[in-house]
mmCIF file of C-alpha atoms and ligand atoms in Angstrom:
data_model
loop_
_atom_site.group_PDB
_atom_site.id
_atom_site.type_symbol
_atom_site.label_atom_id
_atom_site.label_comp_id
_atom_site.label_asym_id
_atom_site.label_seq_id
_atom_site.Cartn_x
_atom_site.Cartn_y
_atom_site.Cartn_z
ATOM 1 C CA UNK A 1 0.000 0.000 0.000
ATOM 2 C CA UNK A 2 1.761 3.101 -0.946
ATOM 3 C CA UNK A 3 0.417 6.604 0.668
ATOM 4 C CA UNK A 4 1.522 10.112 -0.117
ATOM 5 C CA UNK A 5 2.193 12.272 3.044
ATOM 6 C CA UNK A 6 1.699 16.018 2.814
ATOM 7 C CA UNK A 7 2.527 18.204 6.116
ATOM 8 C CA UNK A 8 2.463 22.115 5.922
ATOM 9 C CA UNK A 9 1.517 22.780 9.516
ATOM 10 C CA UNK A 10 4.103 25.305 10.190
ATOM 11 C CA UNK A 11 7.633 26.155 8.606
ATOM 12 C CA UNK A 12 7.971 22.841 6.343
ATOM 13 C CA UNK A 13 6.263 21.987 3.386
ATOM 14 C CA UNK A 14 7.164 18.320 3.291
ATOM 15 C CA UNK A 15 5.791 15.560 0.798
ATOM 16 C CA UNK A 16 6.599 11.668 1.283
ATOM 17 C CA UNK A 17 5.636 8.358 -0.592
ATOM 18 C CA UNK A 18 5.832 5.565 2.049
ATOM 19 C CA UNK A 19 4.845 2.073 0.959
ATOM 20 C CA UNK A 20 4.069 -1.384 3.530
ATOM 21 C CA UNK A 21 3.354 1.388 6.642
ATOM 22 C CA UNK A 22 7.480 1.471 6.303
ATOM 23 C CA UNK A 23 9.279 1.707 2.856
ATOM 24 C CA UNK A 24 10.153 5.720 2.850
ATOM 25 C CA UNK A 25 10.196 6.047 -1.842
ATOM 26 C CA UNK A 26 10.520 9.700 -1.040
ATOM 27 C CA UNK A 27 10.771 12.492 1.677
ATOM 28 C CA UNK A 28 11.441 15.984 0.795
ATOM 29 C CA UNK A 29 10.965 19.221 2.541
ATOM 30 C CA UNK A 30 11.902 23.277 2.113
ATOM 31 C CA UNK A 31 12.317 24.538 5.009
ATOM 32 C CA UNK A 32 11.315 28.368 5.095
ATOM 33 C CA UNK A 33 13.740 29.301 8.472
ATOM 34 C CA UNK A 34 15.821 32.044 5.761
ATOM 35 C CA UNK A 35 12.090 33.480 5.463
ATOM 36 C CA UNK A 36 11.456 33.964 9.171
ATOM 37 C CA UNK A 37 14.648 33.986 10.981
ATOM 38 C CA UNK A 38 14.711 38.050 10.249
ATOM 39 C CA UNK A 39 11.557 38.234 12.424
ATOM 40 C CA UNK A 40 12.908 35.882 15.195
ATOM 41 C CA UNK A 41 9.682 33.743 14.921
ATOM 42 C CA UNK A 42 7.370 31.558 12.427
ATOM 43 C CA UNK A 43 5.256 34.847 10.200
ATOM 44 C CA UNK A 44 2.176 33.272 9.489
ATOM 45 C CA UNK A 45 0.738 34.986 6.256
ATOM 46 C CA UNK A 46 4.675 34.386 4.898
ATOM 47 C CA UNK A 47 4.715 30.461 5.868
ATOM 48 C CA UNK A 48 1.247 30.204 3.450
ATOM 49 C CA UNK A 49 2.409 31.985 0.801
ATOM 50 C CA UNK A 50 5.570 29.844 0.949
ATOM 51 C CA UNK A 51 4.072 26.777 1.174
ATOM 52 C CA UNK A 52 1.612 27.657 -1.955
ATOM 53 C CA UNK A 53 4.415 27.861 -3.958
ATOM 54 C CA UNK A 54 6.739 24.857 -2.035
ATOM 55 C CA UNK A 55 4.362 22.064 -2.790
ATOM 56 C CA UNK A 56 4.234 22.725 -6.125
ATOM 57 C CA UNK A 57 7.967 22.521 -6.421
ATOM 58 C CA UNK A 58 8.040 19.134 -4.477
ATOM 59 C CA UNK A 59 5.427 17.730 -6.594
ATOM 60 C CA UNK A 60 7.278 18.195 -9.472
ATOM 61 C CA UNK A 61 10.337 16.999 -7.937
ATOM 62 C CA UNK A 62 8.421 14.107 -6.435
ATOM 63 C CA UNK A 63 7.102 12.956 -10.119
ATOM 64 C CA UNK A 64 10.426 13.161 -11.567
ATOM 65 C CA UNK A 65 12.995 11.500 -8.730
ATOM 66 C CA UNK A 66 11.153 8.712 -7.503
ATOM 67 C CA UNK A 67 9.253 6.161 -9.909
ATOM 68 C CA UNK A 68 5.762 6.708 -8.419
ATOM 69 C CA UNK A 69 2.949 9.037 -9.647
ATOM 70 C CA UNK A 70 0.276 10.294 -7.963
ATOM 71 C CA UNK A 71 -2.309 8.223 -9.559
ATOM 72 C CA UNK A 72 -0.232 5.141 -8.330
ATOM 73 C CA UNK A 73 -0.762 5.991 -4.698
ATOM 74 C CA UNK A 74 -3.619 4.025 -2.608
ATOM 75 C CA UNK A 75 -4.516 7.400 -0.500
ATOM 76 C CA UNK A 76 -3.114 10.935 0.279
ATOM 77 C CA UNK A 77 -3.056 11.750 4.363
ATOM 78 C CA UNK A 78 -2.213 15.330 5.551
ATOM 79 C CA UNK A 79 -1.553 17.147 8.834
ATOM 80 C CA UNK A 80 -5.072 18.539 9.523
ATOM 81 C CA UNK A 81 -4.721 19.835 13.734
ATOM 82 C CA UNK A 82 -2.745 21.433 15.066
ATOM 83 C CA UNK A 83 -1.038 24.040 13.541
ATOM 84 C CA UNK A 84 -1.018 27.540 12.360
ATOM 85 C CA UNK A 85 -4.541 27.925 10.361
ATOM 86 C CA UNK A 86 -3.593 29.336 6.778
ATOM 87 C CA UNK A 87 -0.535 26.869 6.914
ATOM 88 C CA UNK A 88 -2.878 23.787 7.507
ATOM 89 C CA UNK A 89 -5.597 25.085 5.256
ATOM 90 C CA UNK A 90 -3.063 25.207 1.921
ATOM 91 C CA UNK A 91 -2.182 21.620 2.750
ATOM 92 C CA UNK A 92 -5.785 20.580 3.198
ATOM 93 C CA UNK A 93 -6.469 22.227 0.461
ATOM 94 C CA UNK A 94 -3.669 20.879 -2.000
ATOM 95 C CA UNK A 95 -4.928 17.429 -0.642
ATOM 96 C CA UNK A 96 -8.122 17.656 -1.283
ATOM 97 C CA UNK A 97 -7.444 18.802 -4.725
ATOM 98 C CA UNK A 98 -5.273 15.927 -5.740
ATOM 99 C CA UNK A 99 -7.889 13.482 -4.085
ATOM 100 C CA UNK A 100 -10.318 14.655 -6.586
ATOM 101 C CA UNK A 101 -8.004 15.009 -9.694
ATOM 102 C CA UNK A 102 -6.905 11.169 -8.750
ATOM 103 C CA UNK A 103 -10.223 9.447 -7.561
ATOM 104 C CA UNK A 104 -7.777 8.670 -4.287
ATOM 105 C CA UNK A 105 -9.459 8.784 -0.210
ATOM 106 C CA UNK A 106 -8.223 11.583 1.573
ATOM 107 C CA UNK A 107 -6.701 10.661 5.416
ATOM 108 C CA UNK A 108 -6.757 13.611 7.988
ATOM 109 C CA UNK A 109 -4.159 12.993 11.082
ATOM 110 C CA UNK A 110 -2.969 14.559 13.576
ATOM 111 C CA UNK A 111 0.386 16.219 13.865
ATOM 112 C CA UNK A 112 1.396 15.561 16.826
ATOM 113 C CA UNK A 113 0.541 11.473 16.471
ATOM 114 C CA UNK A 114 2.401 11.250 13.055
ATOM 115 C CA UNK A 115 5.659 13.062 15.323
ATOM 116 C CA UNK A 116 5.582 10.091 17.541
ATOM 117 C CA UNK A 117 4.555 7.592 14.561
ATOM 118 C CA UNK A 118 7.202 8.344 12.713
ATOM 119 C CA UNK A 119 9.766 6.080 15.455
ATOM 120 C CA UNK A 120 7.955 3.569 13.136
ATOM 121 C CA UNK A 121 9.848 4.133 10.100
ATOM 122 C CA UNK A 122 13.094 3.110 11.832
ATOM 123 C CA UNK A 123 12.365 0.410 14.357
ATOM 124 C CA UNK A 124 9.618 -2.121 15.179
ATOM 125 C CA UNK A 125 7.697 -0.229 17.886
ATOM 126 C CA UNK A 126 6.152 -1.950 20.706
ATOM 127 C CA UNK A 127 2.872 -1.004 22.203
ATOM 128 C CA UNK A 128 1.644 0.330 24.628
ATOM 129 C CA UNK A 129 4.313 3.174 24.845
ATOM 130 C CA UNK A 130 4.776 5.992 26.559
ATOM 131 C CA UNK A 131 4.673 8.861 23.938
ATOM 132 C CA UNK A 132 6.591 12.018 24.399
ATOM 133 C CA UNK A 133 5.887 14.928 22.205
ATOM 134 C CA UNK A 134 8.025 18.012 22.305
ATOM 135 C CA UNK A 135 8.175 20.144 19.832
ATOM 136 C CA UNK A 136 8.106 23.755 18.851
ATOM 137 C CA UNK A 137 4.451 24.276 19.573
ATOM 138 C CA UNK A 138 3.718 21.469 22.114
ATOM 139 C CA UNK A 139 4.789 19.042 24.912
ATOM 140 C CA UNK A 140 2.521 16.589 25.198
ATOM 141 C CA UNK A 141 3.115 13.151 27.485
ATOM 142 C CA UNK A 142 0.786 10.327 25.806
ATOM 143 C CA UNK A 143 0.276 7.007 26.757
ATOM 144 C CA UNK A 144 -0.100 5.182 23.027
ATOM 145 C CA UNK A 145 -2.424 2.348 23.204
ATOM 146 C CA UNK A 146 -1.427 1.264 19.439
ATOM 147 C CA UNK A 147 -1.355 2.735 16.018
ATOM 148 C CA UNK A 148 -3.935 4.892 16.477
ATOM 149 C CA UNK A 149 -5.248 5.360 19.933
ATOM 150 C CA UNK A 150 -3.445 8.463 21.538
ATOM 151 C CA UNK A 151 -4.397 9.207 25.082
ATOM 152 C CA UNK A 152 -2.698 12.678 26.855
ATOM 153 C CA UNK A 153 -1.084 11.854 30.390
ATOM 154 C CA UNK A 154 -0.052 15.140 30.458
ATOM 155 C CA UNK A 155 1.039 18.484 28.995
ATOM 156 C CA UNK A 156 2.774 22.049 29.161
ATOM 157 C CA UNK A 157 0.922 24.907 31.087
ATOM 158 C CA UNK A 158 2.215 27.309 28.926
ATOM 159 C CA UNK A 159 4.778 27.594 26.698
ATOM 160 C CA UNK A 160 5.933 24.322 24.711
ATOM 161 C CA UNK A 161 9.708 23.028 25.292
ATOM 162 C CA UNK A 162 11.071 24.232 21.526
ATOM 163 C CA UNK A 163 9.583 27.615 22.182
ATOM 164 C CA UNK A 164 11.645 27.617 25.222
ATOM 165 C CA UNK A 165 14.558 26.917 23.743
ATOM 166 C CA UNK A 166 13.614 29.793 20.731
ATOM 167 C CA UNK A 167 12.735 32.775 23.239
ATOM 168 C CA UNK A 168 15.958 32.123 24.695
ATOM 169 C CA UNK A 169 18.584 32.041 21.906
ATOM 170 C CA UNK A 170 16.410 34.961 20.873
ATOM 171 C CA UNK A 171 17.217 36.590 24.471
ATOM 172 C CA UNK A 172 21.027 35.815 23.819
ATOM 173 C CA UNK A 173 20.404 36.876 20.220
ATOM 174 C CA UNK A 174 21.812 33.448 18.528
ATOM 175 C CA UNK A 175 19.306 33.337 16.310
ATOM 176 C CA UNK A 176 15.975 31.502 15.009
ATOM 177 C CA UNK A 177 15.166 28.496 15.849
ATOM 178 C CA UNK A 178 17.262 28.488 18.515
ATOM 179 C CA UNK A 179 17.122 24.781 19.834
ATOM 180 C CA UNK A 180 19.349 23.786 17.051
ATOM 181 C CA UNK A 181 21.802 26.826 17.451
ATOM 182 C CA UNK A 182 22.118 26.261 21.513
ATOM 183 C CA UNK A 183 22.688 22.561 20.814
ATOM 184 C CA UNK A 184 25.530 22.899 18.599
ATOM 185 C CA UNK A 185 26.709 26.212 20.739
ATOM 186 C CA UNK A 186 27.090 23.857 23.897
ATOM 187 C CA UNK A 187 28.434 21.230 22.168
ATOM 188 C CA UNK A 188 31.422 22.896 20.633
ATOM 189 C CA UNK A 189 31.983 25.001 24.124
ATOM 190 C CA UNK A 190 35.109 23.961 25.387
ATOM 191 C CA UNK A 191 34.441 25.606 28.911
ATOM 192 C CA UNK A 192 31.088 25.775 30.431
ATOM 193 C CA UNK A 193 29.391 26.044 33.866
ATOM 194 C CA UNK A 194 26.459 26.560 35.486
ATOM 195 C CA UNK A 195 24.770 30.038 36.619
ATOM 196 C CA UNK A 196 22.129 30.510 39.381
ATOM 197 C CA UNK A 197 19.300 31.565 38.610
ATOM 198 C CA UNK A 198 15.552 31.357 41.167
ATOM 199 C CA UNK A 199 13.557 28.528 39.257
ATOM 200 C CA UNK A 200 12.328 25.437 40.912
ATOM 201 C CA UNK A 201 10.981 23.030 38.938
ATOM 202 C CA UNK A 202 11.743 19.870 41.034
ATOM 203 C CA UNK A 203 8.361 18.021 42.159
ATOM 204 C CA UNK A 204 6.126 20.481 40.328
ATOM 205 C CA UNK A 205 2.532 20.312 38.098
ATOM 206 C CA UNK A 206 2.109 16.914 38.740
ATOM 207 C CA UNK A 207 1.572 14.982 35.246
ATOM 208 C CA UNK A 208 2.080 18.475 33.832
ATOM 209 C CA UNK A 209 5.174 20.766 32.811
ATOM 210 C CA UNK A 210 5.568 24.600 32.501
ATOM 211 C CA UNK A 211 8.372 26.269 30.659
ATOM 212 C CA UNK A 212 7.430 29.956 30.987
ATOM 213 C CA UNK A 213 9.086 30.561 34.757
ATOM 214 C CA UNK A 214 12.876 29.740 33.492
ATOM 215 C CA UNK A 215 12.588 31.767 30.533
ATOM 216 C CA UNK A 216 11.263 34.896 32.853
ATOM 217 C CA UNK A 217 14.188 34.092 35.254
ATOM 218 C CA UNK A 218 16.512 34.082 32.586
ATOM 219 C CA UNK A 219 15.216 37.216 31.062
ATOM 220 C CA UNK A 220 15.828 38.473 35.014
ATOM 221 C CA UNK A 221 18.933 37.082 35.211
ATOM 222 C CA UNK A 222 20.180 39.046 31.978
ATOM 223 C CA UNK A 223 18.448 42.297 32.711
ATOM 224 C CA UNK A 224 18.668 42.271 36.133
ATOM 225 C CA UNK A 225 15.167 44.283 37.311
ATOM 226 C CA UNK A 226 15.850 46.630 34.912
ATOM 227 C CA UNK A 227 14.383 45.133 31.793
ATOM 228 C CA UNK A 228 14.419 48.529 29.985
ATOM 229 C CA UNK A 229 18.006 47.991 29.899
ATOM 230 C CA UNK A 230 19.070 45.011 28.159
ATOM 231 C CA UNK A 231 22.985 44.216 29.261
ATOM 232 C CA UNK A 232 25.505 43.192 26.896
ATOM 233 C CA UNK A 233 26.771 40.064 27.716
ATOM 234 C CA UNK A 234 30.456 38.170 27.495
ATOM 235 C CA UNK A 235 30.554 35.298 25.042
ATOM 236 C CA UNK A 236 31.345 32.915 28.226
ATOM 237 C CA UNK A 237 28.041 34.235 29.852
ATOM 238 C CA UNK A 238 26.058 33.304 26.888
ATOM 239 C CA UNK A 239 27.150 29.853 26.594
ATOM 240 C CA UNK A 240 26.904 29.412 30.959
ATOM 241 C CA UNK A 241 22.737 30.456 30.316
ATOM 242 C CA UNK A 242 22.615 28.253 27.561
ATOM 243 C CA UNK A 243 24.106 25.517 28.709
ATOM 244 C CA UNK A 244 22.468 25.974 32.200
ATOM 245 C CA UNK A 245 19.040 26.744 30.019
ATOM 246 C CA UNK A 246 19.139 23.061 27.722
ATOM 247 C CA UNK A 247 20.283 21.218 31.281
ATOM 248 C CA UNK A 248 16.924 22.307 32.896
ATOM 249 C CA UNK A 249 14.845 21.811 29.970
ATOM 250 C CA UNK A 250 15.922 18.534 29.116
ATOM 251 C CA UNK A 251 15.851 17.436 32.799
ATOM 252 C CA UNK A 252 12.404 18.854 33.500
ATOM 253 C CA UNK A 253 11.526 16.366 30.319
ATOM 254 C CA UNK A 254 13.282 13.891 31.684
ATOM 255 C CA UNK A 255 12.157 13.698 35.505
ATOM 256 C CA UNK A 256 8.840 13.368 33.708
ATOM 257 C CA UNK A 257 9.275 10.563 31.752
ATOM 258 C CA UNK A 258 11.012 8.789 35.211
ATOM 259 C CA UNK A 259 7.503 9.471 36.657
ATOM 260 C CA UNK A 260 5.187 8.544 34.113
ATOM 261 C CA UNK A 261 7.485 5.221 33.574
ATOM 262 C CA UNK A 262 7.147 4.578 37.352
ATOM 263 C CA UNK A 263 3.400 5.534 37.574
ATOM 264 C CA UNK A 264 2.513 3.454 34.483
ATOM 265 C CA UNK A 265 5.173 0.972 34.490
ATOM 266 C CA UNK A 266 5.750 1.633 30.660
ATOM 267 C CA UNK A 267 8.068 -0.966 29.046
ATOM 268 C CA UNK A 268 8.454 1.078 25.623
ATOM 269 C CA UNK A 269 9.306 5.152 25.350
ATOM 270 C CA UNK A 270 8.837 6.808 22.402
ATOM 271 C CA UNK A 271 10.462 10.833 22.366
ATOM 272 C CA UNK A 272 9.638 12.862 19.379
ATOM 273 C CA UNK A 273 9.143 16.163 16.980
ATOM 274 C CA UNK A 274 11.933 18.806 16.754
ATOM 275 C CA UNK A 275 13.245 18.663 20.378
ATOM 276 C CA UNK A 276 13.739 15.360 20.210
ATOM 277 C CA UNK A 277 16.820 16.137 17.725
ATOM 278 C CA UNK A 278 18.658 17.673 21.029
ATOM 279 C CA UNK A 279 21.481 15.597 21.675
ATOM 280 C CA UNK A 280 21.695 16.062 25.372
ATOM 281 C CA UNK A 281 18.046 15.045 25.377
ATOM 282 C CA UNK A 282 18.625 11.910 23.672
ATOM 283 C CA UNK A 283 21.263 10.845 25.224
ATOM 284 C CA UNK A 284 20.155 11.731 28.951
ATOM 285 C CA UNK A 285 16.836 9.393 27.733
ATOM 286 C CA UNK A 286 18.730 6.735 26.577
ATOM 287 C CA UNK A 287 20.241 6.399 29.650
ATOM 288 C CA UNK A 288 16.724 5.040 30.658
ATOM 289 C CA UNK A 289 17.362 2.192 28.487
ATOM 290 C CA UNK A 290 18.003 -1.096 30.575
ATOM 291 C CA UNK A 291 17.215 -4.853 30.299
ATOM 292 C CA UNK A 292 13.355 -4.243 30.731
ATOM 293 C CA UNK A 293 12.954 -0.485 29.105
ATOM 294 C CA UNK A 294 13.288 0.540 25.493
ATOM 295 C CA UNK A 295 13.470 3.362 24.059
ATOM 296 C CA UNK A 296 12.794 4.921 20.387
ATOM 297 C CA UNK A 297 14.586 7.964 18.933
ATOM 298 C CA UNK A 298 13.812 8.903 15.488
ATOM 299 C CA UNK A 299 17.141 9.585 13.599
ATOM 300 C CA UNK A 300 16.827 14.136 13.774
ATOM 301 C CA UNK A 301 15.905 13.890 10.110
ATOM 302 C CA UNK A 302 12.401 12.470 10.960
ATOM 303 C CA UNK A 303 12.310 14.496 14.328
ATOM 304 C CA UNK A 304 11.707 18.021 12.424
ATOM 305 C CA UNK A 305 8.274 18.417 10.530
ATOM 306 C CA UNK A 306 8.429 15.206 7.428
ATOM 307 C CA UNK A 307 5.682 14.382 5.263
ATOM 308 C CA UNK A 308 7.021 10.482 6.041
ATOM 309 C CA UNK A 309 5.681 10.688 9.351
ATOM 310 C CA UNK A 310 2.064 11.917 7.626
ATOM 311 C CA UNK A 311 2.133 9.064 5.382
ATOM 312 C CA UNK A 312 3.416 6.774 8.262
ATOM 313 C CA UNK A 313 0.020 7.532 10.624
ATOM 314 C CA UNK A 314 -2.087 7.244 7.361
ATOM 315 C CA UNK A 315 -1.130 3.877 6.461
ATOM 316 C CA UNK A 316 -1.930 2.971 9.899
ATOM 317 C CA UNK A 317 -5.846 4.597 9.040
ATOM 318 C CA UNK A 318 -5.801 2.848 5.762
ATOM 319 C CA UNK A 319 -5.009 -0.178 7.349
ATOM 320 C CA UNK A 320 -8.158 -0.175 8.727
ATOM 321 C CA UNK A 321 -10.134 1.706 6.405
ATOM 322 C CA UNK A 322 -10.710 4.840 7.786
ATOM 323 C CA UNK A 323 -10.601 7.604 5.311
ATOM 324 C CA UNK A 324 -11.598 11.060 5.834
ATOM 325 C CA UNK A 325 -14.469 12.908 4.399
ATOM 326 C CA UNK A 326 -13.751 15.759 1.684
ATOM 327 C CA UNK A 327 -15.192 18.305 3.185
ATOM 328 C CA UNK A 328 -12.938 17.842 6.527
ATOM 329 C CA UNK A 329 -11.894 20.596 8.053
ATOM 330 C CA UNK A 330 -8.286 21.754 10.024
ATOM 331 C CA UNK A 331 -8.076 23.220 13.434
ATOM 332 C CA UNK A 332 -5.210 25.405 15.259
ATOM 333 C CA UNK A 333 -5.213 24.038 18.320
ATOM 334 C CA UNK A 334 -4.603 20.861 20.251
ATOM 335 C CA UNK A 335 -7.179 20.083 22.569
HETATM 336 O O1 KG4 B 1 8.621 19.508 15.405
HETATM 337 P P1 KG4 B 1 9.176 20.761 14.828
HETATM 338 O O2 KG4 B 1 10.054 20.654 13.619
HETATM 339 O O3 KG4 B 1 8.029 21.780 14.488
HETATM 340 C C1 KG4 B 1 6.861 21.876 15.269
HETATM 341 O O4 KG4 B 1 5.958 21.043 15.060
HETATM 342 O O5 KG4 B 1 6.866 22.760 16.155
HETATM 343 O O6 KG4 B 1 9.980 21.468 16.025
HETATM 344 C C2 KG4 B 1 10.627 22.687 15.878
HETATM 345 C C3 KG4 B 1 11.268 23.019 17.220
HETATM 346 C C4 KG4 B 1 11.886 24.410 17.272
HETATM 347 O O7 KG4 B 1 11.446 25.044 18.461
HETATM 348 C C5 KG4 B 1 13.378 24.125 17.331
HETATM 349 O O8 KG4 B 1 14.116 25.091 18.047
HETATM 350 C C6 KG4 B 1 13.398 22.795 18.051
HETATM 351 O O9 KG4 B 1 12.306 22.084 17.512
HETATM 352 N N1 KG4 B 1 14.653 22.053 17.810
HETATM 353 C C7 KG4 B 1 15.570 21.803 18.765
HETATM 354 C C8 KG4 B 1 16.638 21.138 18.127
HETATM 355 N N2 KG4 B 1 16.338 20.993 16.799
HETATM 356 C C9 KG4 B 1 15.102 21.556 16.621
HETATM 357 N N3 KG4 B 1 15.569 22.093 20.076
HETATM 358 C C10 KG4 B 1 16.644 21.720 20.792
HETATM 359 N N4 KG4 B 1 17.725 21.108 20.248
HETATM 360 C C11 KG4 B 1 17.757 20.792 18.943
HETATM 361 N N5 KG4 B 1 18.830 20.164 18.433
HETATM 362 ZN ZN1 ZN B 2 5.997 19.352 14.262
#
């Protein structure tokens, strides 16, 4: 069963062919970061407009480098929730389109389930797992019954981990996104050390998480109370906050995951979506591995938005016959 993927819920446009819920044909995305990173954040109206004329481009290039045509496919799935509106509503839209050109069933899935599906493409995943989300937009803890039932154990208050990460590269003006740019940053640091800051996170929100306190501390620990006056900082400051920064983020993630394994007695962990591409994250979870715990890490390339991860969740759907109707609609939010 081959199914074409097609995921423009934020900054990507993506398109995939996967085949036998596994066999990635295809998977190619243009990534739009030169378009925003001049704004220091994801501009909506731009990311539609980009990804009106991206999908043509990848359709084209999809036709011509792999052997498959549209009309060969068995059904076309796309990222329908969550995601910025316009964004979702030019991939619905391009969908639907081909669906009717092609006589082919149309799949609507979830973003944030084809994230944690895509651990599929590279492994035999066992179920039930616990499912950890974190992305730029979301953190979500689910417990993953099988390939398509998704129940949330647990989620951020506020602001997701990725945005943390953005809001404060963009504080120590590294750049957009920032996750990426503080990973490599620390990495190559030959000195580095810890600063104080007052954030306690330590047996907090219960099944729950909340980013938005060590950004405001850090912001506090820059600026002092005087956040009218931003203060320059050394280049050994910058990598101490971000180093300190991706050590509390990744271990606020990771005391979670400790709990919900304990709580739950999960056998199988599954971390996904852009933040799971953090190295310190993946290899502080798996450290978790042991003689009765697994754990799943997409390789980075399917951790960032993919269409293979669309077409991934839809062959699960097909599987079992569920299509979507055409007049489905997309939503922002995750609820
Ligand atoms: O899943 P994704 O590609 O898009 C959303 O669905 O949001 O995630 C993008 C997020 C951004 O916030 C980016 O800074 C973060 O993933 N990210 C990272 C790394 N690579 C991407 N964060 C920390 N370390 C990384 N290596
Ligand atoms: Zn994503």
């Amino acid at each position: 069963m081959l199914i074409l993927g097609i995921e423009t819920s934020c900054d990507e446009t993506s398109l995939a062919i996967v085949g036998d819920g596994k066999k990635v044909y295809f998977n190619e995305l243009i990534s739009q970061i030169s378009k925003h990173a001049i704004f220091g954040g994801v501009v909506p109206e731009i990311a539609a407009r980009e990804h009106y004329k991206s999908l043509f481009v990848l359709l084209e290039l999809l036709e011509k480098n792999s052997n498959i045509k549209i009309k060969d496919v068995d059904a076309i799935a796309v990222s329908t929730e969550p995601g910025l509106i316009g964004s979702l509503l030019l991939g619905l839209t391009f969908a639907k389109t081909l669906c009717m050109i092609y006589n082919k069933p149309l799949i609507a899935v979830n973003h944030l389930y084809a994230h944690l599906a895509a651990a599929n493409i590279e492994c035999n995943l066992e179920y039930p797992y616990l499912g950890v989300l974190v992305s730029g937009g979301h953190t979500v803890f689910f417990e993953v019954k099988d390939e398509i039932t998704y129940m949330v154990l647990g989620k951020t208050y506020d602001d997701a981990a990725g945005e943390c990460f953005d809001k404060i590269a963009k504080m120590l003006k590294l750049g957009y996104p920032g996750g990426p740019l503080i990973d490599r940053m620390v990495k190559e640091a030959t000195s580095k050390n810890k600063i104080n800051i007052n954030f306690n996170w330590r047996n907090k929100w219960g099944n729950n998480v909340s980013f938005s306190g060590l950004k405001t501390s850090i912001l506090y620990y820059i600026n002092g109370q005087n956040l009218q006056k931003p203060r320059e900082l050394s280049q050994s400051e910058i990598i101490d906050i971000a180093y300190t920064s991706q050590e509390i983020i990744t271990d606020i993630i990771l005391d979670k995951i400790v709990n919900f394994v304990k709580k739950y007695d999960f056998k199988n962990i599954v971390v996904a979506g852009g933040v799971a591409s953090n190295s310190v994250l993946r290899e502080k979870v798996r450290n978790l591995e042991d003689g009765k715990r697994k754990v799943f890490l997409p390789s980075p390339k399917y951790c960032v938005d993919n269409g293979a991860m669309v077409a991934i969740l839809g062959g699960f759907y097909a599987k079992k016959n569920i299509f979507s109707p055409l007049d489905s609609e997309c939503r922002s939010v995750f609820c």
